[in-house]
PDB file of C-alpha atoms and ligand atoms in Angstrom:
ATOM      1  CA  UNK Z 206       0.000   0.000   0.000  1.00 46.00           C
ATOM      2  CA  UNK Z 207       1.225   3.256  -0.941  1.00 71.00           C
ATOM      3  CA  UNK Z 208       2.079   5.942   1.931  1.00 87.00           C
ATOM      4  CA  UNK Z 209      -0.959   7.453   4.360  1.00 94.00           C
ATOM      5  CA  UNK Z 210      -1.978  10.714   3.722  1.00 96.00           C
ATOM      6  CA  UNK Z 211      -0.635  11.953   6.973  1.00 97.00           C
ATOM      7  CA  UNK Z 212       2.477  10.951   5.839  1.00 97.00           C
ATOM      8  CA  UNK Z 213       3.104  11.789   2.526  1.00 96.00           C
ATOM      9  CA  UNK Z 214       2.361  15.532   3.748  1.00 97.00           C
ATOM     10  CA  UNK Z 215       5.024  15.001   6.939  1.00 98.00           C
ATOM     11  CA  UNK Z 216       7.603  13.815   3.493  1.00 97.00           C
ATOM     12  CA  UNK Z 217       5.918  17.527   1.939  1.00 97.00           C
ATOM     13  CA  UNK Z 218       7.454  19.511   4.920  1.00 98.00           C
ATOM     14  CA  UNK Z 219      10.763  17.901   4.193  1.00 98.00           C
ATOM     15  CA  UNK Z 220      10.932  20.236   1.076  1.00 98.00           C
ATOM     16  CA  UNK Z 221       9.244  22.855   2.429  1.00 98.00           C
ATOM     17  CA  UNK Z 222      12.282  23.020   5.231  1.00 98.00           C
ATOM     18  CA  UNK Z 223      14.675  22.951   2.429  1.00 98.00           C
ATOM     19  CA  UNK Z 224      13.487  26.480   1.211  1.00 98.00           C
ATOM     20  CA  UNK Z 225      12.595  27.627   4.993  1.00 98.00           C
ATOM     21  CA  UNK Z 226      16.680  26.650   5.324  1.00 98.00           C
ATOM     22  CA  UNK Z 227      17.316  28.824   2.080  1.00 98.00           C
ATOM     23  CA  UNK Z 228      15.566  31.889   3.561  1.00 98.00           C
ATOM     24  CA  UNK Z 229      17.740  31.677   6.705  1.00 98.00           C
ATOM     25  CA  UNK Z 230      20.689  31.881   4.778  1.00 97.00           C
ATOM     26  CA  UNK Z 231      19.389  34.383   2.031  1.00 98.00           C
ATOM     27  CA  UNK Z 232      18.600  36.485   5.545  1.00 98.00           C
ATOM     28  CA  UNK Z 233      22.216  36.146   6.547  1.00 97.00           C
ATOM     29  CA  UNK Z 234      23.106  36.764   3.240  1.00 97.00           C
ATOM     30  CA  UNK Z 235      21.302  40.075   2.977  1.00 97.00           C
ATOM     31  CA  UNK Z 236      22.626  41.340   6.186  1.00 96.00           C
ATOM     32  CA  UNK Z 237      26.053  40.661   5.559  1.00 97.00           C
ATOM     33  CA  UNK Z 238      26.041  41.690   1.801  1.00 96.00           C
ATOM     34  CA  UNK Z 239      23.532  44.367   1.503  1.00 96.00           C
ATOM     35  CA  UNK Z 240      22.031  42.471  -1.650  1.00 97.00           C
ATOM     36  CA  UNK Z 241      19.591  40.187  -2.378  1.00 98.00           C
ATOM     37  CA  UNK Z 242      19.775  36.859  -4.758  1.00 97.00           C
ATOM     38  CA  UNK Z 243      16.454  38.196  -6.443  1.00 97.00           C
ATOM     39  CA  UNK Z 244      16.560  35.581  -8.754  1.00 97.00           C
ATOM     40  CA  UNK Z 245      16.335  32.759  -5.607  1.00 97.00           C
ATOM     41  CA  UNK Z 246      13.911  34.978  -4.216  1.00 98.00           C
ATOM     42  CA  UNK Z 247      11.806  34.534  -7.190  1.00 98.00           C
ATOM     43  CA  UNK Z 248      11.989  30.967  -6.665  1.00 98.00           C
ATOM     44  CA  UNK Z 249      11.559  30.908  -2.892  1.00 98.00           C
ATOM     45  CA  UNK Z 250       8.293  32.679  -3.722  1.00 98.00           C
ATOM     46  CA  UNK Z 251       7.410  30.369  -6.702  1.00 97.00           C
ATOM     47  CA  UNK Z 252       8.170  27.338  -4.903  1.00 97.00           C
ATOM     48  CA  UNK Z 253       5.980  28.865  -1.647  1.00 97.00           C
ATOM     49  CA  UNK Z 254       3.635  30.330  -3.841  1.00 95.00           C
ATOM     50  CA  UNK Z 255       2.619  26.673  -6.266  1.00 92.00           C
ATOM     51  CA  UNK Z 256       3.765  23.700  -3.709  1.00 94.00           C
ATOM     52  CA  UNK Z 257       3.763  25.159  -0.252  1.00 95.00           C
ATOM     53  CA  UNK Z 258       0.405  26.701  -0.644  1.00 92.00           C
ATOM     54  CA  UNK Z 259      -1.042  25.542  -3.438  1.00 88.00           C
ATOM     55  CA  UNK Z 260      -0.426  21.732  -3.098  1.00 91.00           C
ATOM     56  CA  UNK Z 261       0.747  21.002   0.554  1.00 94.00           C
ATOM     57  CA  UNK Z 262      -2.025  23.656   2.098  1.00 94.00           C
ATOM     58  CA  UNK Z 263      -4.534  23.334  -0.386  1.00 92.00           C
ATOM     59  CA  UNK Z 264      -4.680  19.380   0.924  1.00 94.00           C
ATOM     60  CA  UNK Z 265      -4.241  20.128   4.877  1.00 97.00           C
ATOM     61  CA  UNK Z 266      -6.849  23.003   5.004  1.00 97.00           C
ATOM     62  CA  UNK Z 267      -9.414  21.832   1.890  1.00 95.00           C
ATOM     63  CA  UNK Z 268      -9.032  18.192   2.767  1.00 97.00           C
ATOM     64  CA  UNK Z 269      -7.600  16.996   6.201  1.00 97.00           C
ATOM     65  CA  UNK Z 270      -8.343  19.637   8.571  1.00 98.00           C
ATOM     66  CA  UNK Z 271     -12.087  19.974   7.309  1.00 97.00           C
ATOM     67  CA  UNK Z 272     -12.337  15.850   7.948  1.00 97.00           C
ATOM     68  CA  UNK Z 273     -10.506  15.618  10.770  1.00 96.00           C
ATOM     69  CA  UNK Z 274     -12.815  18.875  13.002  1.00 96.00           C
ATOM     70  CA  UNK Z 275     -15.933  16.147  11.617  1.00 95.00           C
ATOM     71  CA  UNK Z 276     -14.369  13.461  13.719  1.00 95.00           C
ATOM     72  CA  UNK Z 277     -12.702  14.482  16.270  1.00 93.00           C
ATOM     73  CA  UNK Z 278     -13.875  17.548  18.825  1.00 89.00           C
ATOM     74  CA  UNK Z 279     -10.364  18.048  19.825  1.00 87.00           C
ATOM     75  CA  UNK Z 280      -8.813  19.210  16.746  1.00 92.00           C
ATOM     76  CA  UNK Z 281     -10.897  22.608  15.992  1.00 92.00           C
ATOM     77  CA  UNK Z 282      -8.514  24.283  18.328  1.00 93.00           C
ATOM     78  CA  UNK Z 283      -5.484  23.274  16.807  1.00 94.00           C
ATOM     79  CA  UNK Z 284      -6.732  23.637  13.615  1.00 97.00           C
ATOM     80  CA  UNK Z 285      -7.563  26.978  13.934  1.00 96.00           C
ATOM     81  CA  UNK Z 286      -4.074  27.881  15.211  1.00 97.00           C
ATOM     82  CA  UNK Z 287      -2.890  25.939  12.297  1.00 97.00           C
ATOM     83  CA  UNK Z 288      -5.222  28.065   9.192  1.00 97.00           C
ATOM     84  CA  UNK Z 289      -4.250  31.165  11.350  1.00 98.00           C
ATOM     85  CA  UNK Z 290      -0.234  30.417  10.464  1.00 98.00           C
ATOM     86  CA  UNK Z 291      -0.825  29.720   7.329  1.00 97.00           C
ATOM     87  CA  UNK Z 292      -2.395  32.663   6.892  1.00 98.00           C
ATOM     88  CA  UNK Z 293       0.688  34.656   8.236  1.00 98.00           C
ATOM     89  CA  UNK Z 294       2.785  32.705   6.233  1.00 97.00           C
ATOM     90  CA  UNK Z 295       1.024  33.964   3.365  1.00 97.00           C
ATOM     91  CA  UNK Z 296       1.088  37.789   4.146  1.00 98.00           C
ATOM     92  CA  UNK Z 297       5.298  37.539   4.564  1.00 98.00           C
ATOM     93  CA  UNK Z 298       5.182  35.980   0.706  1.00 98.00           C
ATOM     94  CA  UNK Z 299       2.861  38.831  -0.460  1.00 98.00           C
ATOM     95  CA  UNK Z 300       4.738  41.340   1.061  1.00 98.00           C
ATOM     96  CA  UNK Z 301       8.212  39.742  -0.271  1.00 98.00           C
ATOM     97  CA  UNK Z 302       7.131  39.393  -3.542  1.00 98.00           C
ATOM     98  CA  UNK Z 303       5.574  43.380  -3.001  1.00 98.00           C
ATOM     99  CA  UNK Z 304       8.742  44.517  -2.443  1.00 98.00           C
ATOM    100  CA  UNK Z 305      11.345  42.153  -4.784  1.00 98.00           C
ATOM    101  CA  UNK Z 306      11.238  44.573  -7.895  1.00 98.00           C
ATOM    102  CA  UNK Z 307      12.848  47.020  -6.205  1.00 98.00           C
ATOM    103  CA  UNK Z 308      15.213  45.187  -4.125  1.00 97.00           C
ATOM    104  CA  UNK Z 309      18.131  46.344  -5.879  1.00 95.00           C
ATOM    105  CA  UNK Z 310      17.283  50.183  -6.055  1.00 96.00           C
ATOM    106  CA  UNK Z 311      15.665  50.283  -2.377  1.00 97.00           C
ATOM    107  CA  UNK Z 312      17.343  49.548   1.080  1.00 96.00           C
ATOM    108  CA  UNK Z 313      13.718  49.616   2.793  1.00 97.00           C
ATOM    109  CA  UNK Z 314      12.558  47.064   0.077  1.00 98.00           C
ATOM    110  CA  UNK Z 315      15.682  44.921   1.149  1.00 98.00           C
ATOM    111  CA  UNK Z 316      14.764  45.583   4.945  1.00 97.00           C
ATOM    112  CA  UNK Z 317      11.191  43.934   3.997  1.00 98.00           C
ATOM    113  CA  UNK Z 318      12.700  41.519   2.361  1.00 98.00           C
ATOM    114  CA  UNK Z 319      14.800  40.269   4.834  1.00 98.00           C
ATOM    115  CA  UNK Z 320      12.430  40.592   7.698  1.00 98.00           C
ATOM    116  CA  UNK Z 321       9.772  38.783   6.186  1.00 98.00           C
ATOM    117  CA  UNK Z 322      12.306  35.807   5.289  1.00 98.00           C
ATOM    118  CA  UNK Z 323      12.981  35.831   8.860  1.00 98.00           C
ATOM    119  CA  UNK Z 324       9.522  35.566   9.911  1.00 98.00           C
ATOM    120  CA  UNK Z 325       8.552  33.348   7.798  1.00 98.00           C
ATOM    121  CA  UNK Z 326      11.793  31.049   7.991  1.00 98.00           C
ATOM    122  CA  UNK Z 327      10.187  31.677  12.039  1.00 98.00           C
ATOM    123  CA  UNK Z 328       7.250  30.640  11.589  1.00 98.00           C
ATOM    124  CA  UNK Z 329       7.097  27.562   8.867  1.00 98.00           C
ATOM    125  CA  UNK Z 330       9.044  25.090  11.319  1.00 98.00           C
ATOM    126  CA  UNK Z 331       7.188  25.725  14.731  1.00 98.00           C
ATOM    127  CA  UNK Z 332       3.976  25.366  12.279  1.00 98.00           C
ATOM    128  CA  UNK Z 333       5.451  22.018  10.880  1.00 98.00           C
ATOM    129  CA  UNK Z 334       6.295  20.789  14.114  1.00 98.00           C
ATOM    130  CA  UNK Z 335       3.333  20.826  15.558  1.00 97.00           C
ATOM    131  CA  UNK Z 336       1.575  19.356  12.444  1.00 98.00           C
ATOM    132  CA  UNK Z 337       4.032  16.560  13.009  1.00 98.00           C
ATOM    133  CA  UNK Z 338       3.560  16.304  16.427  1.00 97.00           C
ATOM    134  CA  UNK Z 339       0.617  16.662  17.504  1.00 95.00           C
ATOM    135  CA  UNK Z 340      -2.334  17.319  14.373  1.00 96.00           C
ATOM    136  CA  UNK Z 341      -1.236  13.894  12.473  1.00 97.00           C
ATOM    137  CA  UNK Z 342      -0.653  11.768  15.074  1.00 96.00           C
ATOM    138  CA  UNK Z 343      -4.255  12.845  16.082  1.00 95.00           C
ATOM    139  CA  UNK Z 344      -5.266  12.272  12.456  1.00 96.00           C
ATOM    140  CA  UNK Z 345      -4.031   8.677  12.498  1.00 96.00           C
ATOM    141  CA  UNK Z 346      -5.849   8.144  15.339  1.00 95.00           C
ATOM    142  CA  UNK Z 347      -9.526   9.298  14.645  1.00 95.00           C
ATOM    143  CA  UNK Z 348      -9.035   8.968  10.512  1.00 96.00           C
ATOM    144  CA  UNK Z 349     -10.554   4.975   9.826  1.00 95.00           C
ATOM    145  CA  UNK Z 350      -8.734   2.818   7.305  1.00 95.00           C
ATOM    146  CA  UNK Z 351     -12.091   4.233   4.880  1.00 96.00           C
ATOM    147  CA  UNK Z 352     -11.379   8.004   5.872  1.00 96.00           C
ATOM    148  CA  UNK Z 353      -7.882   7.690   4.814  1.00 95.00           C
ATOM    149  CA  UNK Z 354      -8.491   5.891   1.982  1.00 95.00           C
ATOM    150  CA  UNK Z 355     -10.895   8.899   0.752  1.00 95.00           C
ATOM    151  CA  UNK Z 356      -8.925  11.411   1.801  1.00 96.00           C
ATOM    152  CA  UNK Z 357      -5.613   9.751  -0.154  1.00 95.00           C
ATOM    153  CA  UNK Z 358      -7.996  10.088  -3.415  1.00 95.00           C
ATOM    154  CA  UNK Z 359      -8.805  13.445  -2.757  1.00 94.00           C
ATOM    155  CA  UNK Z 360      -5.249  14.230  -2.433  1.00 93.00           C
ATOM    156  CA  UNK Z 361      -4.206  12.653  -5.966  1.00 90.00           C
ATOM    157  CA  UNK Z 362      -7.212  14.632  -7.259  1.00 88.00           C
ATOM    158  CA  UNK Z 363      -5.906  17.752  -5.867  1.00 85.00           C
ATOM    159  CA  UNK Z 364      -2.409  16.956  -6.768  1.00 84.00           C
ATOM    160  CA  UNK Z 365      -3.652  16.290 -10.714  1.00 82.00           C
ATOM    161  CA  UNK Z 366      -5.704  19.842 -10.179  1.00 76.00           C
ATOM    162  CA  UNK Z 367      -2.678  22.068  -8.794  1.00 63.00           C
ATOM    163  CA  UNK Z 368       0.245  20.440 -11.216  1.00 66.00           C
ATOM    164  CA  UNK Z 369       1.519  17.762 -12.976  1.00 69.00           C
ATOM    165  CA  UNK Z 370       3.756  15.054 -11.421  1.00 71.00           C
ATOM    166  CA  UNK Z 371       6.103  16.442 -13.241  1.00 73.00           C
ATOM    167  CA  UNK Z 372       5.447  20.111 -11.936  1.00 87.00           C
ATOM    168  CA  UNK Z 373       5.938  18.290  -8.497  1.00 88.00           C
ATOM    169  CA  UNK Z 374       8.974  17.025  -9.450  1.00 91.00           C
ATOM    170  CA  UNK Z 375      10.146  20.130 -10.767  1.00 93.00           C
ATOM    171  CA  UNK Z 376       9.700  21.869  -7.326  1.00 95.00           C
ATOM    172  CA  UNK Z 377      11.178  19.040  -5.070  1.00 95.00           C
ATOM    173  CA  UNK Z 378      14.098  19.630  -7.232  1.00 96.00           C
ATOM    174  CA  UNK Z 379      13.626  23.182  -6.969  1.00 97.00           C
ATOM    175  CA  UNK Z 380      13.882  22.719  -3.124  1.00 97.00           C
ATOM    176  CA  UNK Z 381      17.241  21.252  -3.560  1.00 97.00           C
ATOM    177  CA  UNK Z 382      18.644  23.294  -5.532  1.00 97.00           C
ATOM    178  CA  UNK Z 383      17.771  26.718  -3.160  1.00 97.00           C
ATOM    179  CA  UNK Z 384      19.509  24.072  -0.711  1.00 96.00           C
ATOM    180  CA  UNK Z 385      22.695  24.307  -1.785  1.00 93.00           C
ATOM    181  CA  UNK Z 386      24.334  27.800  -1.320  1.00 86.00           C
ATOM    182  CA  UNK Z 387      24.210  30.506  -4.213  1.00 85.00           C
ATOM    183  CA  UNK Z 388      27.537  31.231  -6.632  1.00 75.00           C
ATOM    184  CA  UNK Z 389      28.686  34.537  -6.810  1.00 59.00           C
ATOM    185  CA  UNK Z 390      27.082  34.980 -10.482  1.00 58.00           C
ATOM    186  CA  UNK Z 391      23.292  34.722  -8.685  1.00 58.00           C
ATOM    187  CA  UNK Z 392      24.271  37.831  -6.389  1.00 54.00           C
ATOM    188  CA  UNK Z 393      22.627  41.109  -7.652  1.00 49.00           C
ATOM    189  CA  UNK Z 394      23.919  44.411  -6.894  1.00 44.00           C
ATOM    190  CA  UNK Z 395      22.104  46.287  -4.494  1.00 41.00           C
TER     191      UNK Z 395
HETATM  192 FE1  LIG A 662       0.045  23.542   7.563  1.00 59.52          FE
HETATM  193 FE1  LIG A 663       1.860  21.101   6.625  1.00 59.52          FE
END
């Protein structure tokens, strides 16, 4: 039997802590250099932007957390913690992407840059730890063998809707390539 659905979005946050480990370093980066790797940037926000929220999110807050408030009283609480962070996560990406155009003209657009990398790069592990933690262990728990069975349809369907495998392919190795650290050519002028 292929992977639960719990567990294939647990693998998810493996990439998505690839890029939240790119920020940190872009951050450091930015306050060392006084530039920005827009180009990366671009990508961190692509890659945030199409699999973070539009895959990975799209299933936890369409799909999971929607099933799992139905069966279990517990998890509203969490769960509403949970859409609340994702929801903060969101605003740092609009307001990076807001202010990337004129990151190499504008030393307040780096500033906003940088501190919503940091926020963000703040906020996506404590978010993903808990989701680990607590939220699919939970899940496992309440979700029958039917309920997960549904649910791991309704995540290929999603996952057909958002992209292509190879789209999802494309970003996993996105995530690994924002892993390794930039060459000199990527680094803008600022
Ligand atoms: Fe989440
Ligand atoms: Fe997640």
């Amino acid at each position: 039997m292929s992977e639960s659905p719990t567990q294939q979005l647990a693998d998810e946050h493996e990439y998505v802590k690839l890029v939240v480990g790119a920020m940190d370093d872009e951050v450091a980066s930015i306050e060392r250099t006084g530039r920005v790797h827009t180009e990366r940037v671009a990508q961190m926000i692509d890659f945030t932007r199409n699999f973070t929220d539009g895959d990975h999110h799209a299933k936890e807050e369409d799909l999971l957390f929607p099933l799992l408030e139905e069966r279990s009283a517990a998890a509203g609480g969490t769960v509403s913690v949970l859409l609340s962070e994702h929801e903060a996560a969101r605003g740092c990406i609009r307001a990076i992407a807001a202010a990337l155009p004129d990151a190499e003209s504008s030393e307040e657009a780096r500033g906003v840059i940088a501190e919503n990398l940091k926020l963000y790069a703040f906020l996506l592990p404590l978010h993903i730890g808990k989701e680990d933690t607590v939220l699919f262990p939970l899940a496992d728990q309440v979700l029958d063998e039917n309920d997960q069975r549904l649910l791991a349809a309704e995540f290929a369907r999603v996952e057909a809707q958002e992209g292509s495998a190879a789209s999802r392919e494309r970003y996993h190795a996105m995530a690994h390539a924002l892993a390794m650290p930039p060459t000199d050519r990527e680094t803008n002028r600022g």
